[in-house]
Amino acid sequence: MTNPAPARRSRPSWAGRNYTLLTAAAIVTNLGSHGALIAAAFAVLDAGGDGGDVGLVAAARTLPLVLFLLIGGAVADRLPRHHVMVAANALNCVSQAAFAVLVVAGEPQLWQMMLLTGLGGVGQAFFGPAAEGMLMSSVSGEQAGRAFAMYRMAMQGAGLGGAALGGLLVAAIGPGWVLAVDAAAFAVAGALRSFLDVSHIPAREPGEGLVADLRDGWREFTGRPWLWSIVAQFSVVVAVVGAAESVFGPLVARDELGGAGPWGLALGAFGAGTVGGAFLMTRWKPRRLLFAGTLCVFPLAAPSAALAVPLPVAGLAAVMFVSGVAVEVFGVSWMTAMHQEIPEEKLSRVAAYDWFGSIAMVPLATALAGPAESAFGRTASLWGCAVLVVLVTAAVLFVPDVRNLTRRTTEVVASAKPVSRGAADPSADGEGAVGRLG
């Protein structure tokens, strides 16, 4: 009598319960939120607003996100992270549901849309650091990089699908109902995240207060040259790339490429590139992960240069695809470095400083894009964006820890002082499974 075949695992060993719940919830929220971004813009326009009003509603979300990020990071390291995530999802659900009711019922006022969008920004400020800390604490060992890549691939794929589906639904059923779908998505995601298991996370020791927690996070952040230098780099990169794509891109598309359709195709190519880059990182484990990731920031200058020329639609789409691949190589490498170098109990605070530094200059860069075009011309402004990306990326390569920080298979469990670990670290895994295509 033959023995029955062993049961086949439905998921890899590193994809535990928490990781699976977090990934499923991220798919749900990204499907809803990317469609809701389109719906919010059309809700403003349908209510009689113009481009400036759309910008005000977008800014109303960004401002509280910047203001509350650091507090959100400290709170997420002080309280159970899944509680913070569920509460933030509940706030997003309520604010989006109220926004949907206003749009479906009649003509919403601009101040009402700004207020409700601002509440969504507050929710994101508390959710983001808690989610990043929770994700990093849900995986361990040498498969962490693959886990992060799979997570980002699922998230980016859902975002790409959500944007496409959202555009179709806005045209078919109207923006109000798409906002209602997003509210329901937050409710489902919050329910999934309520089942997260935090029993493996050590209990937090009583702290000295929120301000002391923020100071402790700042010491952790500034004590690691690779960390603060790359965040400083990305404060410029994110700002100028955001200005190029949100302000100059649509203008070039309108004047040179034939309108919104070609620009949408280019953005879709970028989204497809992010999915492809995340897939690549499920197979590739660069040994000097920050060095490899930073080299992949250089291609982010290419879209600005392509718009400055400008390239035909096919060429622009190809450039956007490559930049999407590159940004995901950096993203997975960055998450892996954070996971292995930052103590678990400080992950959310450090993530908050990372987020804050990366987005703080975006409103300023977007506001200055118009005056820069008037002063220097659109082409010169776009070339300036490309040059800034190249310069700050080249500068960060002079930081030894960025060049030498090495992938390891053991994680930092606790740390009383910030420790910089590079190629000379005896715990670094110099050979073997890491650092090669797998």
C-alpha positions as a printed NumPy array, in Angstrom:
array([[  0.   ,   0.   ,   0.   ],
       [  1.52 ,   3.283,  -1.042],
       [  1.749,   6.217,   1.307],
       [ -0.311,   9.232,   0.313],
       [  1.621,  12.097,  -1.207],
       [  2.493,  14.825,   1.273],
       [  0.19 ,  17.794,   1.296],
       [  1.466,  20.618,  -0.83 ],
       [  2.05 ,  23.926,   0.942],
       [ -0.318,  26.62 ,  -0.254],
       [  2.227,  29.355,   0.47 ],
       [  5.996,  29.611,   1.111],
       [  7.308,  29.19 ,   4.641],
       [  8.223,  32.871,   4.979],
       [  4.678,  34.008,   4.13 ],
       [  3.215,  33.637,   7.597],
       [ -0.219,  34.612,   8.845],
       [  0.583,  38.257,   9.497],
       [  2.367,  38.696,   6.181],
       [ -0.558,  37.148,   4.308],
       [ -3.103,  39.359,   6.085],
       [ -1.019,  42.488,   5.496],
       [ -0.606,  41.691,   1.802],
       [ -4.296,  40.952,   1.312],
       [ -5.286,  44.159,   3.09 ],
       [ -2.794,  46.193,   1.023],
       [ -4.261,  44.781,  -2.199],
       [ -7.768,  45.769,  -1.114],
       [ -6.838,  49.307,  -0.075],
       [ -4.697,  49.948,  -3.171],
       [ -7.488,  48.827,  -5.466],
       [ -9.782,  51.33 ,  -3.781],
       [ -7.472,  54.26 ,  -3.109],
       [ -5.955,  54.565,  -6.598],
       [ -9.421,  54.744,  -8.101],
       [-10.452,  57.215,  -5.409],
       [ -7.647,  59.616,  -6.384],
       [ -9.192,  59.887,  -9.838],
       [-12.701,  60.097,  -8.383],
       [-11.769,  62.936,  -6.005],
       [-10.358,  65.025,  -8.856],
       [-13.459,  64.536, -10.981],
       [-15.717,  65.203,  -8.004],
       [-14.082,  68.625,  -7.658],
       [-14.423,  69.318, -11.395],
       [-18.033,  68.105, -11.526],
       [-18.849,  70.476,  -8.668],
       [-17.66 ,  73.406, -10.79 ],
       [-14.069,  73.571,  -9.599],
       [-11.029,  74.129, -11.759],
       [ -7.453,  72.857, -11.776],
       [ -6.525,  75.109,  -8.883],
       [ -9.33 ,  73.633,  -6.762],
       [ -8.138,  70.118,  -7.578],
       [ -4.701,  71.19 ,  -6.337],
       [ -6.175,  72.592,  -3.134],
       [ -7.94 ,  69.327,  -2.361],
       [ -4.734,  67.398,  -3.038],
       [ -2.774,  69.773,  -0.804],
       [ -5.378,  69.361,   1.926],
       [ -4.369,  65.705,   2.098],
       [ -0.629,  66.298,   1.942],
       [ -0.407,  68.979,   4.653],
       [ -1.795,  66.924,   7.576],
       [  0.203,  63.951,   6.343],
       [  3.395,  65.984,   6.776],
       [  2.287,  67.546,  10.072],
       [  1.287,  64.317,  11.813],
       [  3.789,  61.804,  10.428],
       [  6.322,  62.063,  13.241],
       [  3.621,  61.834,  15.894],
       [  2.156,  58.842,  14.059],
       [  5.522,  57.08 ,  14.117],
       [  5.969,  57.639,  17.85 ],
       [  2.43 ,  56.465,  18.591],
       [  2.911,  53.317,  16.48 ],
       [  6.005,  52.362,  18.511],
       [  4.198,  53.092,  21.785],
       [  0.866,  51.317,  21.124],
       [  0.138,  47.968,  19.426],
       [  0.677,  48.731,  15.75 ],
       [ -2.328,  46.784,  14.518],
       [ -4.594,  48.894,  16.741],
       [ -3.166,  52.065,  15.208],
       [ -3.642,  50.644,  11.701],
       [ -7.251,  49.632,  12.323],
       [ -8.09 ,  53.01 ,  13.874],
       [ -6.529,  54.815,  10.898],
       [ -8.486,  52.621,   8.479],
       [-11.67 ,  53.445,  10.373],
       [-10.973,  57.179,  10.045],
       [-10.284,  56.801,   6.317],
       [-13.462,  54.753,   5.906],
       [-15.637,  57.359,   7.639],
       [-14.089,  60.321,   5.824],
       [-14.393,  58.69 ,   2.398],
       [-17.956,  57.574,   3.101],
       [-18.911,  61.139,   4.066],
       [-17.177,  62.437,   0.924],
       [-19.144,  59.917,  -1.171],
       [-22.47 ,  60.928,   0.4  ],
       [-21.805,  64.616,  -0.304],
       [-20.919,  63.931,  -3.935],
       [-23.837,  61.571,  -4.59 ],
       [-26.361,  63.802,  -2.785],
       [-25.6  ,  67.029,  -4.601],
       [-22.985,  69.725,  -4.916],
       [-20.275,  69.464,  -2.263],
       [-18.538,  72.645,  -1.186],
       [-14.81 ,  73.012,  -1.702],
       [-14.154,  73.446,   2.03 ],
       [-16.078,  70.246,   2.766],
       [-14.005,  68.258,   0.28 ],
       [-10.784,  69.743,   1.653],
       [-11.8  ,  68.925,   5.237],
       [-12.687,  65.311,   4.476],
       [ -9.598,  64.801,   2.358],
       [ -7.533,  66.291,   5.182],
       [ -8.962,  63.729,   7.601],
       [ -7.808,  61.05 ,   5.173],
       [ -4.318,  62.563,   5.311],
       [ -4.355,  62.392,   9.115],
       [ -5.312,  58.73 ,   8.921],
       [ -2.484,  58.037,   6.475],
       [  0.022,  59.82 ,   8.747],
       [ -0.752,  57.384,  11.558],
       [ -1.257,  54.358,   9.337],
       [  1.942,  54.537,   7.248],
       [  4.603,  54.225,   9.977],
       [  2.567,  51.594,  11.834],
       [  2.1  ,  49.549,   8.659],
       [  5.775,  49.698,   7.745],
       [  6.828,  48.598,  11.22 ],
       [  4.239,  45.822,  11.247],
       [  5.312,  44.519,   7.838],
       [  8.99 ,  44.462,   8.774],
       [  8.274,  42.614,  12.011],
       [  6.233,  39.992,  10.132],
       [  9.175,  38.485,   8.213],
       [ 12.594,  37.249,   9.223],
       [ 15.726,  35.598,   7.883],
       [ 17.322,  35.66 ,   4.478],
       [ 13.966,  35.555,   2.68 ],
       [ 12.982,  39.01 ,   3.976],
       [ 13.996,  40.693,   0.714],
       [ 11.875,  38.295,  -1.318],
       [  8.948,  38.836,   1.035],
       [  9.178,  42.61 ,   0.648],
       [  9.434,  42.251,  -3.131],
       [  6.33 ,  40.056,  -3.275],
       [  4.465,  42.5  ,  -1.047],
       [  5.415,  45.461,  -3.218],
       [  4.577,  43.558,  -6.396],
       [  1.092,  42.803,  -5.07 ],
       [  0.648,  46.388,  -3.888],
       [  1.849,  47.973,  -7.135],
       [ -0.188,  45.582,  -9.234],
       [ -3.307,  46.417,  -7.242],
       [ -2.582,  50.124,  -7.596],
       [ -2.19 ,  49.799, -11.353],
       [ -5.419,  47.833, -11.625],
       [ -7.205,  50.187,  -9.247],
       [ -6.301,  53.242, -11.305],
       [ -7.488,  51.625, -14.527],
       [-10.688,  50.302, -12.95 ],
       [-11.292,  53.588, -11.132],
       [-11.127,  55.567, -14.357],
       [-13.665,  53.268, -15.975],
       [-15.998,  53.367, -12.972],
       [-15.867,  57.153, -12.694],
       [-17.057,  57.357, -16.288],
       [-19.678,  54.62 , -15.815],
       [-21.237,  55.305, -12.412],
       [-19.794,  58.634, -11.283],
       [-17.103,  59.691,  -8.791],
       [-19.33 ,  59.515,  -5.711],
       [-19.867,  55.786,  -6.018],
       [-16.161,  55.163,  -6.591],
       [-15.464,  57.025,  -3.347],
       [-18.053,  54.776,  -1.656],
       [-16.208,  51.715,  -2.978],
       [-12.99 ,  53.1  ,  -1.477],
       [-14.727,  53.548,   1.895],
       [-15.853,  49.915,   1.757],
       [-12.303,  48.857,   0.852],
       [-10.97 ,  50.586,   3.986],
       [-13.593,  48.776,   6.06 ],
       [-12.604,  45.374,   4.64 ],
       [ -8.887,  46.102,   5.049],
       [ -9.376,  47.255,   8.631],
       [-11.261,  44.049,   9.408],
       [ -8.4  ,  41.967,   7.969],
       [ -5.799,  43.901,   9.957],
       [ -7.747,  43.39 ,  13.18 ],
       [ -6.773,  39.691,  12.984],
       [ -3.031,  40.406,  13.051],
       [ -1.157,  38.492,  15.742],
       [  1.275,  40.619,  17.778],
       [  2.129,  38.026,  20.418],
       [  5.643,  37.64 ,  18.949],
       [  6.424,  41.339,  19.454],
       [  8.025,  42.091,  22.839],
       [  5.957,  44.215,  25.198],
       [  6.892,  47.887,  25.109],
       [  8.673,  49.197,  28.174],
       [  7.123,  52.306,  29.725],
       [  8.584,  55.373,  28.067],
       [  9.177,  58.917,  29.234],
       [  6.561,  60.442,  26.959],
       [  5.877,  61.197,  23.335],
       [  8.534,  63.905,  23.038],
       [ 11.17 ,  61.575,  24.494],
       [ 10.146,  58.905,  21.988],
       [ 10.545,  61.395,  19.143],
       [ 14.015,  62.369,  20.412],
       [ 14.981,  58.716,  20.646],
       [ 13.804,  58.143,  17.079],
       [ 15.773,  61.192,  15.928],
       [ 18.953,  59.83 ,  17.538],
       [ 18.377,  56.501,  15.816],
       [ 17.838,  58.303,  12.524],
       [ 20.783,  60.708,  12.66 ],
       [ 23.179,  58.095,  14.066],
       [ 23.167,  56.12 ,  10.824],
       [ 24.865,  57.946,   7.933],
       [ 23.368,  55.654,   5.286],
       [ 19.887,  56.416,   6.592],
       [ 19.877,  60.191,   6.854],
       [ 21.948,  60.676,   3.679],
       [ 19.555,  58.674,   1.515],
       [ 16.528,  60.383,   3.061],
       [ 18.17 ,  63.746,   2.297],
       [ 18.795,  62.532,  -1.253],
       [ 15.176,  61.51 ,  -1.675],
       [ 13.86 ,  64.782,  -0.288],
       [ 15.242,  66.273,  -3.528],
       [ 14.546,  63.31 ,  -5.83 ],
       [ 10.895,  62.884,  -4.812],
       [ 10.289,  66.64 ,  -4.994],
       [ 11.702,  67.234,  -8.483],
       [ 10.354,  63.989,  -9.953],
       [  6.951,  64.816,  -8.476],
       [  7.029,  68.319,  -9.967],
       [  8.095,  66.972, -13.359],
       [  5.37 ,  64.337, -13.473],
       [  2.487,  66.227, -11.849],
       [  3.045,  69.648, -13.455],
       [  5.276,  69.432, -16.531],
       [  4.203,  65.99 , -17.737],
       [  0.553,  66.862, -18.418],
       [  1.62 ,  70.144, -20.066],
       [  4.079,  68.405, -22.408],
       [  1.455,  65.769, -23.198],
       [ -1.105,  68.453, -24.049],
       [  1.227,  70.561, -26.193],
       [  3.533,  67.969, -27.79 ],
       [  2.165,  64.42 , -27.496],
       [ -1.532,  64.661, -28.302],
       [ -3.283,  65.038, -24.957],
       [ -4.135,  63.092, -21.835],
       [ -4.225,  59.682, -23.514],
       [ -0.493,  59.44 , -24.241],
       [  0.352,  60.698, -20.767],
       [ -1.924,  58.062, -19.266],
       [ -0.135,  55.445, -21.349],
       [  3.231,  56.665, -20.029],
       [  2.025,  56.532, -16.425],
       [  0.637,  53.062, -17.059],
       [  4.045,  51.991, -18.361],
       [  5.63 ,  53.285, -15.17 ],
       [  3.157,  51.264, -13.113],
       [  3.899,  48.158, -15.15 ],
       [  7.602,  48.788, -14.573],
       [  7.118,  48.86 , -10.807],
       [  5.436,  45.458, -10.972],
       [  8.279,  44.144, -13.127],
       [ 10.902,  45.584, -10.779],
       [  9.274,  43.98 ,  -7.765],
       [  9.188,  40.649,  -9.601],
       [ 12.883,  41.025, -10.418],
       [ 13.648,  41.515,  -6.729],
       [ 11.933,  38.256,  -5.839],
       [ 14.816,  36.615,  -7.701],
       [ 17.762,  38.966,  -7.216],
       [ 19.528,  39.523,  -3.891],
       [ 22.297,  42.087,  -4.371],
       [ 24.956,  41.694,  -1.694],
       [ 25.661,  45.44 ,  -1.346],
       [ 21.99 ,  46.221,  -1.313],
       [ 22.121,  50.007,  -0.796],
       [ 24.83 ,  50.435,  -3.411],
       [ 22.742,  48.492,  -5.942],
       [ 19.605,  50.367,  -4.936],
       [ 21.249,  53.787,  -5.202],
       [ 22.628,  53.029,  -8.66 ],
       [ 19.028,  52.391,  -9.68 ],
       [ 18.022,  55.914,  -8.648],
       [ 19.953,  57.404, -11.591],
       [ 17.294,  56.232, -14.112],
       [ 14.732,  58.387, -12.291],
       [ 16.316,  61.357, -14.083],
       [ 15.348,  59.856, -17.448],
       [ 11.603,  60.764, -17.495],
       [ 12.389,  64.47 , -16.979],
       [ 14.966,  64.306, -19.765],
       [ 12.521,  62.466, -22.031],
       [  9.897,  65.165, -21.44 ],
       [ 12.48 ,  67.889, -22.109],
       [ 13.324,  66.527, -25.587],
       [ 10.402,  65.464, -25.851],
       [ 10.532,  61.835, -26.938],
       [  7.659,  60.293, -28.928],
       [  5.027,  58.463, -26.925],
       [  6.627,  55.044, -27.429],
       [ 10.023,  56.304, -26.281],
       [  8.529,  58.078, -23.267],
       [  6.619,  54.931, -22.279],
       [  9.813,  52.87 , -22.526],
       [ 11.679,  55.355, -20.325],
       [  8.867,  55.358, -17.786],
       [  8.835,  51.55 , -17.706],
       [ 12.581,  51.396, -17.013],
       [ 12.287,  54.018, -14.268],
       [  9.466,  52.002, -12.703],
       [ 11.68 ,  48.903, -12.625],
       [ 14.535,  50.931, -11.136],
       [ 12.489,  52.523,  -8.366],
       [ 11.313,  49.109,  -7.181],
       [ 14.875,  47.769,  -7.061],
       [ 15.679,  50.662,  -4.765],
       [ 12.472,  50.261,  -2.766],
       [ 13.006,  46.591,  -1.95 ],
       [ 16.695,  47.173,  -1.154],
       [ 15.751,  50.05 ,   1.153],
       [ 13.131,  48.032,   3.03 ],
       [ 15.584,  45.154,   3.434],
       [ 18.229,  47.487,   4.861],
       [ 15.739,  49.006,   7.287],
       [ 14.55 ,  45.552,   8.328],
       [ 18.023,  44.252,   9.149],
       [ 19.519,  47.421,  10.694],
       [ 16.754,  49.111,  12.722],
       [ 15.63 ,  47.599,  16.061],
       [ 12.049,  46.345,  15.884],
       [ 10.798,  48.585,  18.693],
       [ 11.964,  51.709,  16.791],
       [ 10.903,  50.796,  13.259],
       [  7.832,  53.015,  13.099],
       [  9.582,  56.116,  14.454],
       [ 12.457,  55.731,  11.996],
       [  9.989,  55.061,   9.157],
       [  8.179,  58.28 ,  10.091],
       [ 11.384,  60.328,   9.816],
       [ 12.031,  58.596,   6.491],
       [  8.571,  59.487,   5.168],
       [  8.73 ,  63.021,   6.521],
       [ 12.096,  63.759,   4.945],
       [ 11.07 ,  62.239,   1.633],
       [  7.824,  64.186,   1.137],
       [  8.435,  67.449,   3.001],
       [  9.707,  69.3  ,  -0.089],
       [  7.033,  68.043,  -2.494],
       [  4.548,  70.907,  -1.938],
       [  7.337,  73.491,  -2.353],
       [  8.654,  71.904,  -5.555],
       [  5.167,  71.649,  -7.031],
       [  4.449,  75.279,  -6.151],
       [  7.74 ,  76.439,  -7.713],
       [  7.279,  74.487, -10.953],
       [  5.133,  77.195, -12.554],
       [  7.438,  80.104, -11.632],
       [ 10.458,  78.055, -12.802],
       [  8.816,  77.509, -16.176],
       [  8.139,  81.247, -16.478],
       [ 11.692,  82.168, -15.486],
       [ 13.738,  79.518, -17.326],
       [ 11.354,  77.856, -19.76 ],
       [  9.813,  74.402, -19.618],
       [ 12.667,  72.598, -21.353],
       [ 15.352,  74.117, -19.134],
       [ 13.286,  73.397, -16.02 ],
       [ 12.923,  69.741, -16.982],
       [ 16.641,  69.398, -17.686],
       [ 17.228,  71.01 , -14.289],
       [ 15.074,  68.318, -12.667],
       [ 17.092,  65.592, -14.384],
       [ 20.42 ,  67.139, -13.375],
       [ 19.362,  67.486,  -9.728],
       [ 18.467,  63.787,  -9.547],
       [ 21.873,  62.828, -10.965],
       [ 23.815,  65.195,  -8.699],
       [ 22.235,  64.216,  -5.371],
       [ 22.401,  60.516,  -6.257],
       [ 26.072,  60.779,  -7.157],
       [ 26.705,  62.681,  -3.904],
       [ 25.169,  59.985,  -1.714],
       [ 27.544,  57.402,  -3.192],
       [ 30.386,  59.194,  -1.383],
       [ 28.912,  57.961,   1.938],
       [ 30.907,  54.8  ,   2.83 ],
       [ 27.963,  53.042,   4.484],
       [ 25.85 ,  53.459,   1.349],
       [ 28.543,  51.743,  -0.717],
       [ 29.415,  49.057,   1.82 ],
       [ 26.338,  48.094,   3.84 ],
       [ 25.981,  44.379,   3.237],
       [ 22.995,  42.085,   3.195],
       [ 22.881,  39.807,   6.231],
       [ 20.717,  36.882,   7.285],
       [ 20.459,  37.898,  10.943],
       [ 18.349,  40.779,  12.161],
       [ 18.945,  43.418,  14.795],
       [ 16.893,  42.442,  17.846],
       [ 17.623,  45.401,  20.077],
       [ 20.012,  48.291,  20.126],
       [ 20.859,  50.766,  22.825],
       [ 22.905,  52.889,  20.433],
       [ 22.759,  53.373,  16.671],
       [ 25.265,  51.082,  15.02 ],
       [ 26.498,  51.469,  11.476],
       [ 27.159,  48.142,   9.788],
       [ 29.115,  47.847,   6.591],
       [ 31.151,  45.338,   4.66 ],
       [ 33.562,  44.85 ,   7.544],
       [ 30.772,  43.761,   9.879],
       [ 31.627,  40.235,  11.036],
       [ 27.961,  39.307,  11.04 ],
       [ 27.626,  40.149,   7.344],
       [ 27.056,  37.22 ,   5.044],
       [ 29.695,  37.699,   2.387],
       [ 28.934,  34.748,   0.143],
       [ 26.321,  32.121,  -0.376],
       [ 22.683,  32.702,  -1.209],
       [ 22.761,  36.464,  -0.862],
       [ 24.155,  38.759,  -3.489],
       [ 23.325,  36.673,  -6.545],
       [ 20.406,  35.792,  -8.759],
       [ 18.39 ,  33.095,  -7.145]])
